Coordinates of C-alpha atoms and ligand atoms in Angstrom, one line a residue:
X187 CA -29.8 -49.4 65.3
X188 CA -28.5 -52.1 67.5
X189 CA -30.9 -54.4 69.2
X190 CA -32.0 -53.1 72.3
X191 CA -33.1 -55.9 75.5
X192 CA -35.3 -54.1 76.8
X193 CA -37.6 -53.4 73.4
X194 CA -39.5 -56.1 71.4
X195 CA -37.8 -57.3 67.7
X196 CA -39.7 -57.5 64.7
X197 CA -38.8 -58.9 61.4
X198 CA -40.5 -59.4 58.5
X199 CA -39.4 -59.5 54.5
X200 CA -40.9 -59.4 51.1
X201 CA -39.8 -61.1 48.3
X202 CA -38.5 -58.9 45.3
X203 CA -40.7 -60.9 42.5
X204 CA -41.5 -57.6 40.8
X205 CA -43.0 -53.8 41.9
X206 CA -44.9 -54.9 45.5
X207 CA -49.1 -54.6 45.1
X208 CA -51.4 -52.8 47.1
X209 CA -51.9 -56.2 48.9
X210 CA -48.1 -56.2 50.0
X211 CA -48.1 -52.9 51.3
X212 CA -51.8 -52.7 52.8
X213 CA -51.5 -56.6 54.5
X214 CA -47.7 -56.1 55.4
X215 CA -45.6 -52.5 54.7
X216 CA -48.0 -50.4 56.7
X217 CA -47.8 -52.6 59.5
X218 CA -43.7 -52.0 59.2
X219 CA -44.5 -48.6 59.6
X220 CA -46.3 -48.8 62.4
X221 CA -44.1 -51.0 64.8
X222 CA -41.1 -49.0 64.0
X223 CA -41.2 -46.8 66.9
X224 CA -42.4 -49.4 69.5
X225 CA -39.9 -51.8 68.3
X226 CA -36.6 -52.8 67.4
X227 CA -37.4 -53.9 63.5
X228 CA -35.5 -55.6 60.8
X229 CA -37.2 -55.3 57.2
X230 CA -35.6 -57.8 54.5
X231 CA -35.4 -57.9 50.9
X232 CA -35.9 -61.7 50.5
X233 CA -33.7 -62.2 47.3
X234 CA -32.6 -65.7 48.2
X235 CA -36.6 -66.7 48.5
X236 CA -37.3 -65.2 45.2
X237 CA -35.1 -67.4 43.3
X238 CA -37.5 -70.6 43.5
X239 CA -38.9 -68.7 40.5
X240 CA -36.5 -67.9 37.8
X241 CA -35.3 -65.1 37.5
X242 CA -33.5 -62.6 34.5
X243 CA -30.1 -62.2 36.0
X244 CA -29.7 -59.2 33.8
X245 CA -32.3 -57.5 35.8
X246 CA -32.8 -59.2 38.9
X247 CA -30.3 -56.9 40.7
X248 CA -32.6 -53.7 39.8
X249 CA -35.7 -55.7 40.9
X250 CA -33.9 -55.7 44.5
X251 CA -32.8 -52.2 44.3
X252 CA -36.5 -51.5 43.6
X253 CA -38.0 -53.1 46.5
X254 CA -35.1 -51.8 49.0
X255 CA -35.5 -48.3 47.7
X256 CA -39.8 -48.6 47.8
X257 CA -39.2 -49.9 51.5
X258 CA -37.6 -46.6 52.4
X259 CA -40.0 -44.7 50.2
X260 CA -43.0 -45.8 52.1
X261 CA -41.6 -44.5 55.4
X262 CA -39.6 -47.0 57.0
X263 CA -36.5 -45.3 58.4
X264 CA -33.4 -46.7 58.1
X265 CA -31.8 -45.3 61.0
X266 CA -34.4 -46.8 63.0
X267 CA -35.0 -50.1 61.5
X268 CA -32.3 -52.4 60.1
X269 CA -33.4 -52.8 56.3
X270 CA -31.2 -55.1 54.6
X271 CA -31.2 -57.7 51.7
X272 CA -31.5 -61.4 52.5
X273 CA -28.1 -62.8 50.5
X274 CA -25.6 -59.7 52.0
X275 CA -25.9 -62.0 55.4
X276 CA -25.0 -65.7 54.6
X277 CA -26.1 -66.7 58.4
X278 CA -29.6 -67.2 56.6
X279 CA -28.2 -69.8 54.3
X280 CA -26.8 -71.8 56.7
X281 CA -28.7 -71.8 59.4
X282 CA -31.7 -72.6 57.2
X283 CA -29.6 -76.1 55.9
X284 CA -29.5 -76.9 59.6
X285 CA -33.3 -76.5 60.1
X286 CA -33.5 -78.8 57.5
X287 CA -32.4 -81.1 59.2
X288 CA -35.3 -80.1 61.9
X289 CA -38.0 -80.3 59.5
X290 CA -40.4 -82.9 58.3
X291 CA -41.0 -83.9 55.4
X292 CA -44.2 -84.5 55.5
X293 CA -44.9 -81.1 57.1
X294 CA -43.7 -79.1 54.5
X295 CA -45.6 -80.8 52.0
X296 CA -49.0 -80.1 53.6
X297 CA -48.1 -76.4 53.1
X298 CA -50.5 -74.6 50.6
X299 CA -48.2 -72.4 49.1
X300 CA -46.0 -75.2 48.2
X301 CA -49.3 -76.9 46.5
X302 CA -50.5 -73.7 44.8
X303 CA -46.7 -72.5 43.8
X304 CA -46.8 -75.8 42.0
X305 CA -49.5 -75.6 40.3
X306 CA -48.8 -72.6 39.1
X307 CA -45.1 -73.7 38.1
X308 CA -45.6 -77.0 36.8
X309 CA -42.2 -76.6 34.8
X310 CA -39.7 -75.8 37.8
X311 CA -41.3 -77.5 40.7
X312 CA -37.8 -77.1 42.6
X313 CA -36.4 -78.4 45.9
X314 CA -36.2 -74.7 46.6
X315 CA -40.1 -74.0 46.5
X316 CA -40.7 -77.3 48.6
X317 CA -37.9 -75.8 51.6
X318 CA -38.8 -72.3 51.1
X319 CA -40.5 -72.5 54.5
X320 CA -37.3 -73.4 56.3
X321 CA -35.1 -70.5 55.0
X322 CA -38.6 -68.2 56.2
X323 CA -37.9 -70.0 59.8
X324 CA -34.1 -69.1 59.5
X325 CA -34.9 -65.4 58.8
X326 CA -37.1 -64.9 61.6
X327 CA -35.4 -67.4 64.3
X328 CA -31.9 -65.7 63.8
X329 CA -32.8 -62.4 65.5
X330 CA -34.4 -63.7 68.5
X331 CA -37.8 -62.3 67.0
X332 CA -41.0 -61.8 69.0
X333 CA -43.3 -60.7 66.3
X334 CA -43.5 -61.1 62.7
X335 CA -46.2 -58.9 61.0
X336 CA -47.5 -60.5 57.4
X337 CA -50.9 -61.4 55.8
X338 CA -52.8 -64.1 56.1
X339 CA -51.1 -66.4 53.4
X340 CA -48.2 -66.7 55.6
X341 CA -49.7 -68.3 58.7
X342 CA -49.2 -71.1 57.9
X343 CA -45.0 -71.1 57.4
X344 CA -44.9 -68.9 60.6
X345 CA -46.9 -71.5 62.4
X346 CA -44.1 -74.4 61.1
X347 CA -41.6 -71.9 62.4
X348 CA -42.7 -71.8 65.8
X349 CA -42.8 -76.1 65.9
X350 CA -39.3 -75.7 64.1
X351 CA -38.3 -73.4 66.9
X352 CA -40.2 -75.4 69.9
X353 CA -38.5 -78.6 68.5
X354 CA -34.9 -77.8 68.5
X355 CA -35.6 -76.0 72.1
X356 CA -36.7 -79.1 73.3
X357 CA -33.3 -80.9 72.1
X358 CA -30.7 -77.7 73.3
X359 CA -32.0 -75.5 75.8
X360 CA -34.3 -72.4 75.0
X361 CA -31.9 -71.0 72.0
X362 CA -34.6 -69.4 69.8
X363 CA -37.0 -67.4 70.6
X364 CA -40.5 -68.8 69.5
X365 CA -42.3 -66.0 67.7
X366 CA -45.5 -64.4 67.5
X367 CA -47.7 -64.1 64.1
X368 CA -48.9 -60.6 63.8
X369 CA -51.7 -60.4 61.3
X370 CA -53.8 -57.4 60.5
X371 CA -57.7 -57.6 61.7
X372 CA -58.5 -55.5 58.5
X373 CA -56.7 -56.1 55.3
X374 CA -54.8 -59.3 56.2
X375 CA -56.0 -60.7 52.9
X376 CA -56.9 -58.1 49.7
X377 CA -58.4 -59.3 46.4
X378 CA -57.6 -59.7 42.7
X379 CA -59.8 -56.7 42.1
X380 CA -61.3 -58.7 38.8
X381 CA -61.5 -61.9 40.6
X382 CA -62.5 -61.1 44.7
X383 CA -62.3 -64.7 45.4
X384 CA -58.3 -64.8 45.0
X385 CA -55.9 -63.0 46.6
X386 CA -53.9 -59.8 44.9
X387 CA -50.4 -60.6 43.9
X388 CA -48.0 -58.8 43.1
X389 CA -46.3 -61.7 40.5
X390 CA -49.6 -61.0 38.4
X391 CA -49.2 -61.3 34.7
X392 CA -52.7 -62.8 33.7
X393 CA -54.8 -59.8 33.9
X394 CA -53.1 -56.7 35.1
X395 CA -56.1 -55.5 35.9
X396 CA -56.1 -57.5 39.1
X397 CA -53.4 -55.6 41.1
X398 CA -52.5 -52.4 42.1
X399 CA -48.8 -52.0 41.6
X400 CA -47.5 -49.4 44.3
X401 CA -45.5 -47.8 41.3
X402 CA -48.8 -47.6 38.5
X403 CA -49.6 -44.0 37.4
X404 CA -52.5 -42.2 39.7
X405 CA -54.4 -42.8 36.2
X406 CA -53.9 -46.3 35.8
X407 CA -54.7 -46.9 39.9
X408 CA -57.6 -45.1 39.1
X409 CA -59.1 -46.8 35.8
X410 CA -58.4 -50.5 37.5
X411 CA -60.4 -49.2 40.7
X412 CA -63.2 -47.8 38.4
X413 CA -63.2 -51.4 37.0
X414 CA -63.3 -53.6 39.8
X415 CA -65.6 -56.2 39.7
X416 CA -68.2 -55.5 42.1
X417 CA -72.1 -56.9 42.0
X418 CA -75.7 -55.9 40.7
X419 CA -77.1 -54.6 44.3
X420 CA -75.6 -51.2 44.0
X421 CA -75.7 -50.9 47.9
X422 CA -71.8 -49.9 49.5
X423 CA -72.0 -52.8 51.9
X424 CA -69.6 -55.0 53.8
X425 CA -70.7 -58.6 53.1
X426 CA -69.8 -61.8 52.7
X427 CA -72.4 -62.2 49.8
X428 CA -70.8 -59.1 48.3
X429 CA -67.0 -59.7 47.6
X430 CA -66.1 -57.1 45.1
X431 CA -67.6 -54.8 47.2
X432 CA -66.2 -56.1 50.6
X433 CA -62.5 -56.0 49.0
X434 CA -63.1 -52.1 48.0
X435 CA -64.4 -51.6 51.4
X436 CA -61.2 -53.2 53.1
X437 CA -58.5 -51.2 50.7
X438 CA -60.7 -47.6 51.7
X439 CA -61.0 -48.4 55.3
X440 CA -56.8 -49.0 55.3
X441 CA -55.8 -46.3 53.2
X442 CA -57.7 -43.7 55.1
X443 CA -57.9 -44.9 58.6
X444 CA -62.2 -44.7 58.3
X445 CA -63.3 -48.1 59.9
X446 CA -65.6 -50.5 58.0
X447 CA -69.1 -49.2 58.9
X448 CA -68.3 -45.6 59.0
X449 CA -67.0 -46.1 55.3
X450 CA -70.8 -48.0 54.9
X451 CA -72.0 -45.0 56.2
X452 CA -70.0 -42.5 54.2
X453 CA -71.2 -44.1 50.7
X454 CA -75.0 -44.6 52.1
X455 CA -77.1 -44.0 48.8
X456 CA -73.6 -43.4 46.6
X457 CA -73.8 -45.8 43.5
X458 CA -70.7 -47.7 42.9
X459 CA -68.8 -45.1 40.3
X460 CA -68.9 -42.8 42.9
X461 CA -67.8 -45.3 45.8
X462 CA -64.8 -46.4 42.8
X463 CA -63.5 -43.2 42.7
X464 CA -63.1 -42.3 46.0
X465 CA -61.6 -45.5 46.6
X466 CA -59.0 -44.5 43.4
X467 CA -58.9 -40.8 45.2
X468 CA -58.0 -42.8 48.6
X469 CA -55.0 -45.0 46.6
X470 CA -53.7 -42.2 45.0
X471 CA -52.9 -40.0 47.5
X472 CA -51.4 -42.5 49.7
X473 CA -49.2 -43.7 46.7
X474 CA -48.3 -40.6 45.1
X475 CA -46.2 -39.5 47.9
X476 CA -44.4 -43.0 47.9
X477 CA -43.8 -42.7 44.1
X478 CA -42.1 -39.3 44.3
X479 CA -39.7 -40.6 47.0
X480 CA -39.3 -43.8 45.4
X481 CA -38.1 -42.0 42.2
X482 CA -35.6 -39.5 44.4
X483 CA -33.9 -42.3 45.8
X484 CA -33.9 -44.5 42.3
X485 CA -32.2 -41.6 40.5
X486 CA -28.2 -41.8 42.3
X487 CA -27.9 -46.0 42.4
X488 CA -24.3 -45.1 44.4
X489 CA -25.9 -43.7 47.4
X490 CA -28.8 -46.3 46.7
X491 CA -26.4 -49.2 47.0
X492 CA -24.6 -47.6 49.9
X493 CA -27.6 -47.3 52.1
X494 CA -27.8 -51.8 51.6
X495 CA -25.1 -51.7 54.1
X496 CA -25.3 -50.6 57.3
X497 CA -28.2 -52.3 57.4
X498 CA -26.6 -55.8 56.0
X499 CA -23.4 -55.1 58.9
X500 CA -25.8 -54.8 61.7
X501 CA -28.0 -57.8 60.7
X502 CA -24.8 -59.9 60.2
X503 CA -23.6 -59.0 63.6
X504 CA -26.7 -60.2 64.9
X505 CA -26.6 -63.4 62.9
X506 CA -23.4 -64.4 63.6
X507 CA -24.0 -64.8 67.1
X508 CA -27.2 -67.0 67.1
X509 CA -25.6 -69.0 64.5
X510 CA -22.7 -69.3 67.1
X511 CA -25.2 -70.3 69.9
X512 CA -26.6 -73.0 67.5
X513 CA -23.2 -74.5 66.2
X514 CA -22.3 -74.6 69.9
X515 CA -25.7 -75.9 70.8
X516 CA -25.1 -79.1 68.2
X517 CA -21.5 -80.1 68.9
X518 CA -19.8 -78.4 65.9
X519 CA -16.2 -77.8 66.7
Ligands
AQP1025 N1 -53.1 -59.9 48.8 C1 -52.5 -59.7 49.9 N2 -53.2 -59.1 51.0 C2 -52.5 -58.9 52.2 N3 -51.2 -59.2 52.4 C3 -50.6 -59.8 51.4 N4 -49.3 -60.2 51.2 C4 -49.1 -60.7 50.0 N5 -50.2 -60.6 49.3 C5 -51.1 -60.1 50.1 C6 -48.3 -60.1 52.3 O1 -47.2 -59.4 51.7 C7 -46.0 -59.9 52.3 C8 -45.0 -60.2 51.3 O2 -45.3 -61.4 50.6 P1 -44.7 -62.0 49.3 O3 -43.4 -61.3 49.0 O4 -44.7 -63.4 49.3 O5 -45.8 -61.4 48.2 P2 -46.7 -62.1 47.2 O6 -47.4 -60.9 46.5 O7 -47.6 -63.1 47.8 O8 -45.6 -62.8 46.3 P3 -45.6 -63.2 44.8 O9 -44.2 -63.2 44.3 O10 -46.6 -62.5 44.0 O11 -45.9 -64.7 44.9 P4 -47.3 -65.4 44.8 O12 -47.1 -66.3 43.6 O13 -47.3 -66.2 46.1 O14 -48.3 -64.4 44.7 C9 -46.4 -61.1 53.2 O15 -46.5 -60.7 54.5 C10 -47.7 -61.5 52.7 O16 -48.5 -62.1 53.6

């Protein structure tokens, strides 16, 4: 795929900081899926934004396989999108040093993820986690991208993007394009399944029991479903005074299409065991499918590896060109 004028771009990434959980997939890779006819789309494996975290070098390289290969897995084309990993084009290194320079301080350290990532990494609160922001601008301001579909945990850095954008415009012409945020009405935000109140990640390691990994046995998606922390009512209702249940709700309506009251209406007079298993039912089959490709395309690493780079060519061309445009816009000789 080239980029095509007359056609909308997309990008979006996910960082490779272990097997994606349902939250990724339901808040961000079906919505990947379903701009990639409508638009011209570039999907990225974010390696360079998972190193604020250490990482095993002996493994890191299969971790990014992993995700590249579960991307294609769970139907995004790559004839029709441009799926690449982040470090094969350098362009996102260096222009993200020179939106550094178009960046605040005091802006980035408002952001929440910067507070809670440092919370939650006491020991390597790095320079890395504080910019990570900047290089997310970088990534989505290099392809002239209009929309950028993620959950709600990354309005925030999109917004910053679109100042960051809006601010160098307003000092060189209209170089970037300022993009929109594209955030799902249902399932922009899914649960720790033990603890409703927190969002699903897919770096858990507390209690496992919290996420859905996309690549857990049907038998091990189904026991965490059957126990999800729910609440004593025994009614399936959507509710903000009923979180567990809400969160179940919100992965059933995805996963199957059924919106939020028919789904009420489905489990009318159903008590909760029943309601968990359909909602296991509902994850497996969607998952299944995904696992058996997933494992296809793990099994020959060659043509794994070689299918990184078409992708990495075309985003570079791309890349290389706005970077141009900027260097040209500051002066650089
Ligand atoms: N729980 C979620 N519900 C809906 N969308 C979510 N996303 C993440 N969690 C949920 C969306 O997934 C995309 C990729 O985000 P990411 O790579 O930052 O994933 P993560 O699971 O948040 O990352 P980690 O490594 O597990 O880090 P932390 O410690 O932050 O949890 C984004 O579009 C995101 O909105």
């Amino acid at each position: 795929m080239s980029i095509d004028k007359s056609k909308k771009v997309v990008f979006s990434g996910i960082q490779p900081s272990g097997i994606p959980a349902l939250g990724n997939y339901i808040g961000a890779m079906m919505n990947f899926k379903a701009l990639q006819d409508e638009y011209d789309c570039l999907y990225c494996v974010v390696d360079l934004h998972a190193i604020t975290v250490r990482r095993d070098p002996k493994t890191y390289g299969d971790q990014i396989r992993r995700l590249f290969a579960i991307y294609v897995a769970a139907g995004l084309d790559p004839e029709k999108n441009i799926i690449f990993v982040q470090s094969h084009v350098p362009a996102h290194s260096q222009l993200s040093w020179i939106l550094n320079c178009y960046t605040y301080v005091g802006e980035l350290g408002r952001m929440t993820q910067f507070k809670d990532k440092s919370r939650k990494h006491e020991e390597n609160v790095n320079a890395g986690l504080f910019n990570y922001p900047v290089l997310q601008a970088a990534d989505v301001l290099l392809y002239g991208t209009h929309l950028v579909p993620v959950g709600q945990d990354q309005k925030q850095h999109l917004e910053l993007a679109r100042d960051i954008a809006i601010r160098f415009n307003k000092v060189y012409g209209k170089i970037f394009t300022v993009p929109e945020i594209l955030i799902p009405k249902v399932g922009a935000r899914i649960m720790k399944l033990q603890d409703p109140f927190h969002k699903m990640d897919k770096s858990e390691v507390e209690n496992l029991n919290n996420s859905i990994f996309l690549l857990d046995e049907p038998d091990v998606i189904i026991s965490k479903l059957r126990k999800a922390v729910t609440d004593s009512e025994a009614v399936v209702r959507y509710g903000e005074d009923k979180p567990g249940v809400s969160n179940l709700l919100t992965i059933y309506s995805c996963l199957t299409g059924t919106s939020i009251p028919d789904a009420e209406r489905e489990f009318e007079g159903k008590n909760y065991g029943f309601f968990k298993n359909a909602v296991g039912e509902a994850a497996v089959a969607v998952l299944e499918p995904i696992q058996n490709e997933y494992k296809r395309l793990m099994s020959d690493r060659g043509a794994l590896d070689a299918m990184m780079k078409p992708g990495a060519e075309k985003a570079e061309g791309i890349a290389k060109n706005m970077l141009k445009r900027v260097h040209d816009a500051i002066g650089f000789i």
